[in-house]
PDB file of C-alpha atoms in Angstrom:
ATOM      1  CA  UNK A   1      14.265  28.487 -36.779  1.00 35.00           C
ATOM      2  CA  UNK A   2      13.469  24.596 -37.107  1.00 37.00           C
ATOM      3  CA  UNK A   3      13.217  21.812 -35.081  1.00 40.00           C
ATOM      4  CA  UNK A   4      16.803  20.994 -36.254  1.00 39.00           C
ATOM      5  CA  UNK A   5      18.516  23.986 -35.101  1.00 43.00           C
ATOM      6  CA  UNK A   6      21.767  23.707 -32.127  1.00 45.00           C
ATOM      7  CA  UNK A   7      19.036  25.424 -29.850  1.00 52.00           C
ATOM      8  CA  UNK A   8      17.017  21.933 -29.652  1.00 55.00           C
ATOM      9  CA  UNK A   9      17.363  20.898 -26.257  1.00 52.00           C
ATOM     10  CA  UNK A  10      19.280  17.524 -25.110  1.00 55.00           C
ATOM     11  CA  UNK A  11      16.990  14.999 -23.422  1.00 49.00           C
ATOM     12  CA  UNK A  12      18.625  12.809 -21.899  1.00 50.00           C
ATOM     13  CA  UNK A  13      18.268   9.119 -23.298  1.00 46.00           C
ATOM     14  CA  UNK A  14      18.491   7.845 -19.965  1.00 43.00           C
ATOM     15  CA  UNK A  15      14.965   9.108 -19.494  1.00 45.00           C
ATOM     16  CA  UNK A  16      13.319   6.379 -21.414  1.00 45.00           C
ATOM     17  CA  UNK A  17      11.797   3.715 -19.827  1.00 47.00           C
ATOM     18  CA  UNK A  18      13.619   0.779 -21.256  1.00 51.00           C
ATOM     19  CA  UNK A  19      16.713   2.344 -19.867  1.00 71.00           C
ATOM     20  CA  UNK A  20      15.833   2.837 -16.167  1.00 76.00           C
ATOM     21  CA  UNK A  21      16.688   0.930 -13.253  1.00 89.00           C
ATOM     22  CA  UNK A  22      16.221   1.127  -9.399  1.00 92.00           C
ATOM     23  CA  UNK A  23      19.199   1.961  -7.082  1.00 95.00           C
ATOM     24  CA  UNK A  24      17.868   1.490  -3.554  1.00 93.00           C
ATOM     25  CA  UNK A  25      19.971  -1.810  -3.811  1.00 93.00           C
ATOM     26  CA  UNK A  26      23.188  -0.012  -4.547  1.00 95.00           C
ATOM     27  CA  UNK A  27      25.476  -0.928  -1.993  1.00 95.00           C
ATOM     28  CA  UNK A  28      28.114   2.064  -1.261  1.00 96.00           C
ATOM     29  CA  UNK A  29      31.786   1.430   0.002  1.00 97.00           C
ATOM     30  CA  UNK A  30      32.575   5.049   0.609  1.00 97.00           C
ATOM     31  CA  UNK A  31      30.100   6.867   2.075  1.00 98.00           C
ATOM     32  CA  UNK A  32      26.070   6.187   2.907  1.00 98.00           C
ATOM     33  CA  UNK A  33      23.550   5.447   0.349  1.00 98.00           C
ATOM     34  CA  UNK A  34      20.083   4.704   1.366  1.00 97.00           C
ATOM     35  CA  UNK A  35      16.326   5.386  -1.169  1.00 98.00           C
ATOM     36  CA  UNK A  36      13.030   6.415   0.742  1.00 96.00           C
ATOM     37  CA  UNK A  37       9.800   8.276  -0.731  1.00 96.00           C
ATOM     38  CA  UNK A  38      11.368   8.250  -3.702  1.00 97.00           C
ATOM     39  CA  UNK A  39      14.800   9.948  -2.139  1.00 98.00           C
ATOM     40  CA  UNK A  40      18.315   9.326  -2.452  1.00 98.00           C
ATOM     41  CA  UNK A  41      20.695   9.988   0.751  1.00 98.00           C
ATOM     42  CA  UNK A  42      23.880  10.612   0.292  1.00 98.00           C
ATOM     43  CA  UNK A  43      26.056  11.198   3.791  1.00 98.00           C
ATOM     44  CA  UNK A  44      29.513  11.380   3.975  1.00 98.00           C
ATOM     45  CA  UNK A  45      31.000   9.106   6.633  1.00 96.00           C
ATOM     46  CA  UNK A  46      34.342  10.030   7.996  1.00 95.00           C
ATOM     47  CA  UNK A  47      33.200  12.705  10.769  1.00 96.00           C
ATOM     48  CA  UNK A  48      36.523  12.274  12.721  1.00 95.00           C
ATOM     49  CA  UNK A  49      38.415  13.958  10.059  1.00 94.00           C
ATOM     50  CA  UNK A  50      35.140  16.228   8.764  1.00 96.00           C
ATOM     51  CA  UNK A  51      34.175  14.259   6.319  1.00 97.00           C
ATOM     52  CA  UNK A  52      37.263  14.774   3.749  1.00 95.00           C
ATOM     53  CA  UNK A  53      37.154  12.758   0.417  1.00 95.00           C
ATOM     54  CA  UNK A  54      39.479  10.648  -0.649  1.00 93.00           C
ATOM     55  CA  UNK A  55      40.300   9.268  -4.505  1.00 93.00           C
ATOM     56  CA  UNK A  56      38.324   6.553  -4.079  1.00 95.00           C
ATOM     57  CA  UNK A  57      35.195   8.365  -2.261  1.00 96.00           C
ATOM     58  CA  UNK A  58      35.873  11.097  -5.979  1.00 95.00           C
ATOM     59  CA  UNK A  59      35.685   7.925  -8.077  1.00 96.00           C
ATOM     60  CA  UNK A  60      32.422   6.087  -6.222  1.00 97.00           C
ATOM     61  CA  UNK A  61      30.509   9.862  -5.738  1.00 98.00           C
ATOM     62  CA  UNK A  62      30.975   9.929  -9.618  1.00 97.00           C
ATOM     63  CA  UNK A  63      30.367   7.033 -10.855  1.00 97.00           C
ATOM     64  CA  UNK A  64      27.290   7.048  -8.485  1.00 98.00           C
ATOM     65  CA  UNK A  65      25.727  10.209  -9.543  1.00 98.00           C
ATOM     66  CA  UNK A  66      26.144   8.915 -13.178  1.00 97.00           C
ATOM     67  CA  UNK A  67      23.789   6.211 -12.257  1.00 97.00           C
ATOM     68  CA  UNK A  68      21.464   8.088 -11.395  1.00 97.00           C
ATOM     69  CA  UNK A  69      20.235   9.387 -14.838  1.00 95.00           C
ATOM     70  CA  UNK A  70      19.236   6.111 -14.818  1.00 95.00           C
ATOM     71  CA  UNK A  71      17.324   5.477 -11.654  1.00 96.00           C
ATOM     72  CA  UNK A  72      13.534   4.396 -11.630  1.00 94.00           C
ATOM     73  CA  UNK A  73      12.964   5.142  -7.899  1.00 96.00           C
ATOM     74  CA  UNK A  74      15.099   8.194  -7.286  1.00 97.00           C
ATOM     75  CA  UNK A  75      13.170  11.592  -7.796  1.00 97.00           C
ATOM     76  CA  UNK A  76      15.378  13.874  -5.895  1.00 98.00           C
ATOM     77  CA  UNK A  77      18.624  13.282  -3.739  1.00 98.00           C
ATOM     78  CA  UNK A  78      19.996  14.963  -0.552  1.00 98.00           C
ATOM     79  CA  UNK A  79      23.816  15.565   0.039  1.00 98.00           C
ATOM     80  CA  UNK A  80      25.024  15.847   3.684  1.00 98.00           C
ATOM     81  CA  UNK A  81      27.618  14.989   5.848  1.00 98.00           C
ATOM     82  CA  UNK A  82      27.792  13.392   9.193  1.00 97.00           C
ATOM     83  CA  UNK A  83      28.863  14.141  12.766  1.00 97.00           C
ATOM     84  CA  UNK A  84      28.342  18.230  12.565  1.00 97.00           C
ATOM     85  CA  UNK A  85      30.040  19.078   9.547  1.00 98.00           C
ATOM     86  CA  UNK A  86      29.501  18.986   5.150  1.00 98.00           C
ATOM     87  CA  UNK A  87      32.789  18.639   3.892  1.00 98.00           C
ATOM     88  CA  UNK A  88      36.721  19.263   4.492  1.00 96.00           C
ATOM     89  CA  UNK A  89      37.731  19.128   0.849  1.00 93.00           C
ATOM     90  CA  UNK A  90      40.122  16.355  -0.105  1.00 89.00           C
ATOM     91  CA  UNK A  91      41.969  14.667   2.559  1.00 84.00           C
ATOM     92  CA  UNK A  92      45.235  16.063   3.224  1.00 81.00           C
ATOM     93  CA  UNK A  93      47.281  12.734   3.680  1.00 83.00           C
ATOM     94  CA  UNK A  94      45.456  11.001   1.181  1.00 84.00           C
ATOM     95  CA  UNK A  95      45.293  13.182  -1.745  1.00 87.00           C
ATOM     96  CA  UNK A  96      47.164  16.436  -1.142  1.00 82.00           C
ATOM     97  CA  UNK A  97      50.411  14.241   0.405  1.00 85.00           C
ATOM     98  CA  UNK A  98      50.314  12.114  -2.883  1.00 88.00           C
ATOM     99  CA  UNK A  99      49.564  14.616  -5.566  1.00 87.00           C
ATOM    100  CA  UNK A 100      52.662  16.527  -4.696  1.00 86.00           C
ATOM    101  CA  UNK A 101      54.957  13.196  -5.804  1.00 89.00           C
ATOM    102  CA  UNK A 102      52.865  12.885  -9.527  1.00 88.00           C
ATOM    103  CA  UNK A 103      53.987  13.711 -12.941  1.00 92.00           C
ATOM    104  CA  UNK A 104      51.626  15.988 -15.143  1.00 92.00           C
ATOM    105  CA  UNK A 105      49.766  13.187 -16.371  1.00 92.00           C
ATOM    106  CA  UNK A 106      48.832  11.723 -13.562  1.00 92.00           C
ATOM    107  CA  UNK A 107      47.575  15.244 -11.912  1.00 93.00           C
ATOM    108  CA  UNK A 108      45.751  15.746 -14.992  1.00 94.00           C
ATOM    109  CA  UNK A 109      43.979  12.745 -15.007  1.00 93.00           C
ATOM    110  CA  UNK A 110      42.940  13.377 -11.060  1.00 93.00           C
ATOM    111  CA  UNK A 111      41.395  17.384 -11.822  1.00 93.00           C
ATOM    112  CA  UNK A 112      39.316  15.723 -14.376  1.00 95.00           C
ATOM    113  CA  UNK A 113      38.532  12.778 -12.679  1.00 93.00           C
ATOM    114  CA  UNK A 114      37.023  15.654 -10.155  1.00 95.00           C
ATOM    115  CA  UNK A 115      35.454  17.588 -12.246  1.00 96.00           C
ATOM    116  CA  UNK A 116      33.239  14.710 -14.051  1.00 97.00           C
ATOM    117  CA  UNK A 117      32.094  14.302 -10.247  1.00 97.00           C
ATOM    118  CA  UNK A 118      30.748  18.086 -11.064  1.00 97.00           C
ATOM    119  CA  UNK A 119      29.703  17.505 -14.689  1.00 97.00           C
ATOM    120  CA  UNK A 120      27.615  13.994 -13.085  1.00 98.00           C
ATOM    121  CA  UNK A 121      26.084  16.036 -10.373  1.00 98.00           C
ATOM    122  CA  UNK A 122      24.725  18.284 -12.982  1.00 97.00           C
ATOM    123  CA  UNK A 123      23.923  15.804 -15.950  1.00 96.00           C
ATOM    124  CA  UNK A 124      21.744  13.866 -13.169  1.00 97.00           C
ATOM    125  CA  UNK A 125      18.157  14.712 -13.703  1.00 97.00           C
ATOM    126  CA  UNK A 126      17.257  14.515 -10.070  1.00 98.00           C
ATOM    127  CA  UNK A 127      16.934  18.184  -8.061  1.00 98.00           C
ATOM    128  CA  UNK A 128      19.811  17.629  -4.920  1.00 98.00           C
ATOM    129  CA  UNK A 129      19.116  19.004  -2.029  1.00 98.00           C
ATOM    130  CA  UNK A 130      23.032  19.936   0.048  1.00 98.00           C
ATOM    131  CA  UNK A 131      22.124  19.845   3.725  1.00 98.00           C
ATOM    132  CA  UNK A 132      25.542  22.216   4.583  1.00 98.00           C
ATOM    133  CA  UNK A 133      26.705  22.093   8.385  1.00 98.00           C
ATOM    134  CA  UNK A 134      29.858  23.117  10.128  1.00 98.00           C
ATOM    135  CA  UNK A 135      32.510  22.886   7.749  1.00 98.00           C
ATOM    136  CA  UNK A 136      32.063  22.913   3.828  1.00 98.00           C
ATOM    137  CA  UNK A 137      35.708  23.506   2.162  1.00 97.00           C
ATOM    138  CA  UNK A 138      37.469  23.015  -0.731  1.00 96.00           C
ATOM    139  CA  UNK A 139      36.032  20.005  -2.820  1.00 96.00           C
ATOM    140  CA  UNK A 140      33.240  20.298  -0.234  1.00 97.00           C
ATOM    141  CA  UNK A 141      32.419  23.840  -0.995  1.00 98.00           C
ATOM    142  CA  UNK A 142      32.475  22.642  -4.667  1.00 98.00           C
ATOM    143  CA  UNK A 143      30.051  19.389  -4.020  1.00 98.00           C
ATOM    144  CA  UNK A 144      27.491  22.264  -2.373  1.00 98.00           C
ATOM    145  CA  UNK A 145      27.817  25.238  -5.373  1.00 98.00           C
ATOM    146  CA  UNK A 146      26.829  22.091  -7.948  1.00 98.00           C
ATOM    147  CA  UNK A 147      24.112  20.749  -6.166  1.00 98.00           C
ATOM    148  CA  UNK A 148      20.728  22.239  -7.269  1.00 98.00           C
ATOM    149  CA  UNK A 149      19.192  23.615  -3.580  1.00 98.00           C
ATOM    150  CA  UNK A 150      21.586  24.491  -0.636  1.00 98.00           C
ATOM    151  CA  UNK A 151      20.177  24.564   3.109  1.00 98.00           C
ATOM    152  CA  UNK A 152      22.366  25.678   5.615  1.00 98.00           C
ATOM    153  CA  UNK A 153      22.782  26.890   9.555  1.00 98.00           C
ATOM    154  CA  UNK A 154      24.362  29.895  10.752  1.00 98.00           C
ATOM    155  CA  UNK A 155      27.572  27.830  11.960  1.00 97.00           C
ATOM    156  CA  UNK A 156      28.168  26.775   8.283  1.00 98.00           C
ATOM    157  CA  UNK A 157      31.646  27.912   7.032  1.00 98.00           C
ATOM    158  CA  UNK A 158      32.019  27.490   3.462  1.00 98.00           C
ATOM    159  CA  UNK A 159      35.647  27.928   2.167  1.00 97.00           C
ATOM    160  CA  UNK A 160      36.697  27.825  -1.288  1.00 97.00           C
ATOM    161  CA  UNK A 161      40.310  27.933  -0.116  1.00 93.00           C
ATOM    162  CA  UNK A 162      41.877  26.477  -3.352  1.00 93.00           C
ATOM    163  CA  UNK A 163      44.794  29.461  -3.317  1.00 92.00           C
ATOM    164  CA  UNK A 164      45.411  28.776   0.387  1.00 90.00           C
ATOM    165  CA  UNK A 165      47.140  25.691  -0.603  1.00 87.00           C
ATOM    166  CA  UNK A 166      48.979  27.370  -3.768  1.00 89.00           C
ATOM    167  CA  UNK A 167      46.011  26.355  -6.137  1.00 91.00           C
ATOM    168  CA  UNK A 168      44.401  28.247  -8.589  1.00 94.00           C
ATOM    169  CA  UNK A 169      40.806  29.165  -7.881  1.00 92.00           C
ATOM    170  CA  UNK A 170      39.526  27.727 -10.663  1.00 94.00           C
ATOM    171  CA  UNK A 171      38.875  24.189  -9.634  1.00 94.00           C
ATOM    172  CA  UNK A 172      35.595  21.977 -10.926  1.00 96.00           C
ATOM    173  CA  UNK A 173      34.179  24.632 -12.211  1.00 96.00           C
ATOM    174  CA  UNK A 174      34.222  27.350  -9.497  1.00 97.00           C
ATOM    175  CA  UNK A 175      34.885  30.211 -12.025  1.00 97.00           C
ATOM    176  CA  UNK A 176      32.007  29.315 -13.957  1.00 96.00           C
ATOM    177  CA  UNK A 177      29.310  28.380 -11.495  1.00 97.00           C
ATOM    178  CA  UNK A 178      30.140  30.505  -8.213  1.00 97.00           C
ATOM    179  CA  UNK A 179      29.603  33.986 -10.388  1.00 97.00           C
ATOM    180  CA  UNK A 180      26.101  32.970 -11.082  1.00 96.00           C
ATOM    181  CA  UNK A 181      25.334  32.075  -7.696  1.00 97.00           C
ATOM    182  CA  UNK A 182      26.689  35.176  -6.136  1.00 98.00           C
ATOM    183  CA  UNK A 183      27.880  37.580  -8.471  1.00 97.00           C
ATOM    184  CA  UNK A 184      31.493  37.967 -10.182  1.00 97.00           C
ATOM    185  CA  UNK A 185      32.365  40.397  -7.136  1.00 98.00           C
ATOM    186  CA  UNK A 186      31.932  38.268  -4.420  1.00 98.00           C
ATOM    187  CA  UNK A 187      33.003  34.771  -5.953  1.00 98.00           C
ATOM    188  CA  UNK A 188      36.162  36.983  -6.982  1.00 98.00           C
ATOM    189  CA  UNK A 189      36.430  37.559  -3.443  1.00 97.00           C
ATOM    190  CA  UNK A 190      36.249  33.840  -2.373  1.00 97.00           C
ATOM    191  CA  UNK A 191      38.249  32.385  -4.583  1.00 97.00           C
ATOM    192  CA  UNK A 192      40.873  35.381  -4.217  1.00 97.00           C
ATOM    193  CA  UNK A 193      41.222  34.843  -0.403  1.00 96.00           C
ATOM    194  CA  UNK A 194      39.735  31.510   0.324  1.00 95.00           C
ATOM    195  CA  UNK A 195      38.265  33.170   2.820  1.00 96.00           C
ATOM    196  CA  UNK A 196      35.151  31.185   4.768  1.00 97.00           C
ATOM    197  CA  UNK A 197      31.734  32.111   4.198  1.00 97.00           C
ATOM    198  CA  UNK A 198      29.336  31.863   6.989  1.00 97.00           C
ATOM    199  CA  UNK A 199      26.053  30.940   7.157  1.00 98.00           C
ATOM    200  CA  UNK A 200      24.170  33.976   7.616  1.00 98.00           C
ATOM    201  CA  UNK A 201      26.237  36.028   4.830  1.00 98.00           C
ATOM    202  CA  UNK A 202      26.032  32.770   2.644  1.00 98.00           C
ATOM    203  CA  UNK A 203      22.575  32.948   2.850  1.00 98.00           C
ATOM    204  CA  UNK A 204      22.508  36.638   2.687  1.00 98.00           C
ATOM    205  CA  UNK A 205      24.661  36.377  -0.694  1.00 98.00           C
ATOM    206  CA  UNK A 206      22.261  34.176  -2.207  1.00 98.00           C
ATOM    207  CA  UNK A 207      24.420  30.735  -1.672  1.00 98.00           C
ATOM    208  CA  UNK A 208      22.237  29.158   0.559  1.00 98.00           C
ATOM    209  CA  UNK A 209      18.425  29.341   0.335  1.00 98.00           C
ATOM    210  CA  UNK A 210      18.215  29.525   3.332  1.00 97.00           C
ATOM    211  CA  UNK A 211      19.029  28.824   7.167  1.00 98.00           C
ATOM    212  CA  UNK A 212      17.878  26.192   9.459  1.00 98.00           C
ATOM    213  CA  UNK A 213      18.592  25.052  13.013  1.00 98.00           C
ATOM    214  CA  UNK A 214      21.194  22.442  12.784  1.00 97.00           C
ATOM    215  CA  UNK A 215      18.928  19.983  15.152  1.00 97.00           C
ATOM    216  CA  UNK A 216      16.624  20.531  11.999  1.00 98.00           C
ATOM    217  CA  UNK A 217      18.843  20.868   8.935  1.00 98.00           C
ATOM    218  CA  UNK A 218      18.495  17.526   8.336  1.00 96.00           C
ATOM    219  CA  UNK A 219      14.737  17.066   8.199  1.00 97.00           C
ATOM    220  CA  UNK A 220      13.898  20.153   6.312  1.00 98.00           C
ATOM    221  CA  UNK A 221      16.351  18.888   3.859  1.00 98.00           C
ATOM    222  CA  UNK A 222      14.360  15.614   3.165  1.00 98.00           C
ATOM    223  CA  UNK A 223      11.220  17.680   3.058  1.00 98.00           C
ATOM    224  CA  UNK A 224      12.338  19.765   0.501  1.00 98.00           C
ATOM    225  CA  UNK A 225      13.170  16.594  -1.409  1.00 98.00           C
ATOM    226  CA  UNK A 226      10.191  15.628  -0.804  1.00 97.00           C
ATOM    227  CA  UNK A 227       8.164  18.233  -1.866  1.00 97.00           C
ATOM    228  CA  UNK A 228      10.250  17.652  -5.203  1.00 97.00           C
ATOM    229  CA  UNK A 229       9.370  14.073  -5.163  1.00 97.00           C
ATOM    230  CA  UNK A 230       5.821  15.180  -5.349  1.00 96.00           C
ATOM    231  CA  UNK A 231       5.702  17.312  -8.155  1.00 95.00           C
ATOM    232  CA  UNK A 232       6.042  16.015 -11.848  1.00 95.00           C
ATOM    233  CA  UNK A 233       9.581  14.325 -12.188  1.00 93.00           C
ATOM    234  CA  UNK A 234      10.192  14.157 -15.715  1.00 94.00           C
ATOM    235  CA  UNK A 235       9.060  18.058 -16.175  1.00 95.00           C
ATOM    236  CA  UNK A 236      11.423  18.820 -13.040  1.00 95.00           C
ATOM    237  CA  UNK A 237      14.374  16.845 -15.019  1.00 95.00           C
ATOM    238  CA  UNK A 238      14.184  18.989 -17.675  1.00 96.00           C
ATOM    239  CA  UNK A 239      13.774  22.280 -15.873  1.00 96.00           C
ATOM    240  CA  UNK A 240      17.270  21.268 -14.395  1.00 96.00           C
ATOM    241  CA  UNK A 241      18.795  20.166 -18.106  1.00 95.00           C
ATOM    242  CA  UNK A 242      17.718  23.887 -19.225  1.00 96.00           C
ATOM    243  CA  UNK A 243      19.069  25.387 -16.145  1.00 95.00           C
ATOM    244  CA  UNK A 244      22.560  24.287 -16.590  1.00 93.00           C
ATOM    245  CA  UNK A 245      22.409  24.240 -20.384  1.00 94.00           C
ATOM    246  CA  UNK A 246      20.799  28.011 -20.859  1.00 94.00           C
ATOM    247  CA  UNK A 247      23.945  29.431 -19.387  1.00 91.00           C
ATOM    248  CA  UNK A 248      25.763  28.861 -22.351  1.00 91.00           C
ATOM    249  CA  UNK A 249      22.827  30.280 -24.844  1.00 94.00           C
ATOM    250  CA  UNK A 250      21.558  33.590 -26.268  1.00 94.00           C
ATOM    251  CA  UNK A 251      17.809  34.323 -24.789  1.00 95.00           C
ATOM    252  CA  UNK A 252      16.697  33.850 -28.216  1.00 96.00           C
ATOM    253  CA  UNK A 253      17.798  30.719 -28.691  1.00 95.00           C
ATOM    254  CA  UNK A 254      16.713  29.844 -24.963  1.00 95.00           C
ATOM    255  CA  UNK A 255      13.197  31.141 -25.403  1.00 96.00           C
ATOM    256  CA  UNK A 256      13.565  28.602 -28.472  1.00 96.00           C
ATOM    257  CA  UNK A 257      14.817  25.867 -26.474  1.00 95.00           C
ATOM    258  CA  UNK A 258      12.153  26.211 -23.733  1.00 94.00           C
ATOM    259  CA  UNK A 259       9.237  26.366 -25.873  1.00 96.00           C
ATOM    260  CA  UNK A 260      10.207  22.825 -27.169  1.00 95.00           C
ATOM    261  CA  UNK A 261      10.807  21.491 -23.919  1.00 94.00           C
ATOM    262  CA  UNK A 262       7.324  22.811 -22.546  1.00 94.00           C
ATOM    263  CA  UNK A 263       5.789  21.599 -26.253  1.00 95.00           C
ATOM    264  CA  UNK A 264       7.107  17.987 -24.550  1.00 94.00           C
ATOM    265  CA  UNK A 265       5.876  18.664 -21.435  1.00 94.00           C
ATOM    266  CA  UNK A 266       2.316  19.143 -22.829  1.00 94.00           C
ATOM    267  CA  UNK A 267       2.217  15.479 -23.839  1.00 94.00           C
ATOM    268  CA  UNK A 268       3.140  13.863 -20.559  1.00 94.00           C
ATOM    269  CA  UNK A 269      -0.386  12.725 -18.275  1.00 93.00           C
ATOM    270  CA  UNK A 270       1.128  14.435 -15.889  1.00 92.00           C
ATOM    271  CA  UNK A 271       0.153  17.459 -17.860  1.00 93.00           C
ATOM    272  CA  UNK A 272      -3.541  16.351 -18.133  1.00 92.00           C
ATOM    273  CA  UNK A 273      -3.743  15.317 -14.538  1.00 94.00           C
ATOM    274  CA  UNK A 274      -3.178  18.262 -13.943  1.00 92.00           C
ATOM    275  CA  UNK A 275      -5.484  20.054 -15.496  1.00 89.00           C
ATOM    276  CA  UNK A 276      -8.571  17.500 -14.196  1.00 93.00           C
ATOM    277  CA  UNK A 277      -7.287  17.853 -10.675  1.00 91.00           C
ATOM    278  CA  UNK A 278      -7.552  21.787 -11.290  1.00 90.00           C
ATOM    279  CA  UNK A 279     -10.913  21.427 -12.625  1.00 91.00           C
ATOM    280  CA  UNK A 280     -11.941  18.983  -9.784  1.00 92.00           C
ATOM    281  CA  UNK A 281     -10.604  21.940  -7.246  1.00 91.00           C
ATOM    282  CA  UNK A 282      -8.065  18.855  -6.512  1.00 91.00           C
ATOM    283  CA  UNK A 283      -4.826  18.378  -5.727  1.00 91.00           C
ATOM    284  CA  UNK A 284      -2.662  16.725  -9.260  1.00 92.00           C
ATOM    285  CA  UNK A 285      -1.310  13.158  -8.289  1.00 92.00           C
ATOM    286  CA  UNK A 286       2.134  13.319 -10.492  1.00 94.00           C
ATOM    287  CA  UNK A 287       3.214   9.987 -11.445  1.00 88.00           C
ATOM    288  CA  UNK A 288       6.672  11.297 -13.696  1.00 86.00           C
ATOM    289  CA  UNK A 289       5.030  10.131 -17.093  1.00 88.00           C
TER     290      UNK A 289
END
């Protein structure tokens, strides 16, 4: 097989130099947006009504995830909500009370305006990190299954409860993504009942990775970003490109596909730091290049 074949992975052009720029200036409207250590936060800011989205909150989450394959001084990102809770899905009077009154174009453009929020999250080459409290439903419960690494306490209640409002279940790529997380028995389940998930089966089910106290969800969710941060950022990019894109490929041609990406690897300094820090019984410095 040659270097030209479909298995050849896509790196994303974003990842060049000349194309980066930082974001800790980005100023959200919607929700929270603050860069530290090389982390981007991302809390959702309406905890009177549990943190629902609304079209415009859809539109800025999107738009902002899809500047992050371009981000300098973001290495890994953490999702969360605010006031005790993830998400409530999409806010009943100001999405679900309107949608009912559109024509098919109009609801057409909406589900795919949500699910480039999903294809963004996963396009992004930084790791994120969903720090998943209290309530995580509907769009919510989507935002957490496409984020990379889910932390979670035992209060948690994750609800894919798309056919408890007369929806299908196969919204933003549920059908798709929720098998691989937990199997195509229980996401049947889920997405058959909308039934609510809580923490302790969630992370017994393989959804979350695992459980915190809620007094410390939100700490061990920045350390896990950091501990990302730390390790070699371009090389972790890529490990998340072949992650999503090896679902849709034989293992031949993903055996393929990785040994180019690793032959890439091999030319970063990253690479070669590591190997002097290893022979200096040293810890590797990774500087993403």
């Amino acid at each position: 097989m040659t270097e030209t074949s479909t298995t050849t992975p896509r790196v994303d052009p974003a990842l060049a130099a000349g194309n980066r720029r930082p974001l800790a200036g980005y100023a959200a409207k919607h929700f929270a947006w603050s860069v530290g250590e090389g982390v981007g936060r991302i809390t959702l800011t309406r905890p009177e009504r549990k943190n629902p989205l609304t079209f415009e909150s859809y539109a800025e989450l999107r738009d902002l995830f899809e500047r992050l394959r371009h981000a300098e001084d973001v290495h890994a990102v953490v999702l969360a909500g605010s006031g005790g809770n993830f998400c409530s899905g999409g806010d009943v009077h100001e999405i679900i009370g309107p949608l009912v009154r559109l024509k098919a174009p109009e609801l057409l453009m909406f589900t795919r305006m949500t699910g480039d929020l999903v294809k963004a999250m996963r396009v992004c080459p930084q790791p994120i990190v969903a720090a998943i409290d209290g309530v995580c439903a509907g769009a919510g419960a989507i935002m957490a299954m496409a984020s990379d690494l889910r932390l979670g306490t035992a209060r948690s209640k994750t609800a894919f409860l798309f056919n408890r409002v007369g929806l299908a279940g196969c919204d933003m790529g549920a059908c798709a993504m929720l098998p691989r997380i937990v199997g195509q028995g229980r996401a049947s389940e889920l997405l058959y009942t909308g039934r609510a998930l809580s923490g302790e089966e969630a992370e017994r089910w393989g959804f979350l990775n695992r459980l915190v106290e809620p007094e410390r969800l939100e700490d061990e969710a920045m350390a896990l970003a950091k501990e990302i941060v730390a390790g070699p950022t371009f090389a972790n990019g890529l490990t998340k490109s072949m992650l999503h894109q090896e679902w849709a490929m034989s293992v031949d041609d993903a055996i393929d596909a990785e040994a180019q990406v690793q032959a890439l690897c091999m030319l970063t300094e990253d690479f070669g730091r590591a190997y002097h820090a290893f022979v200096a019984k040293q810890r590797p410095t990774f500087e993403g290049n």
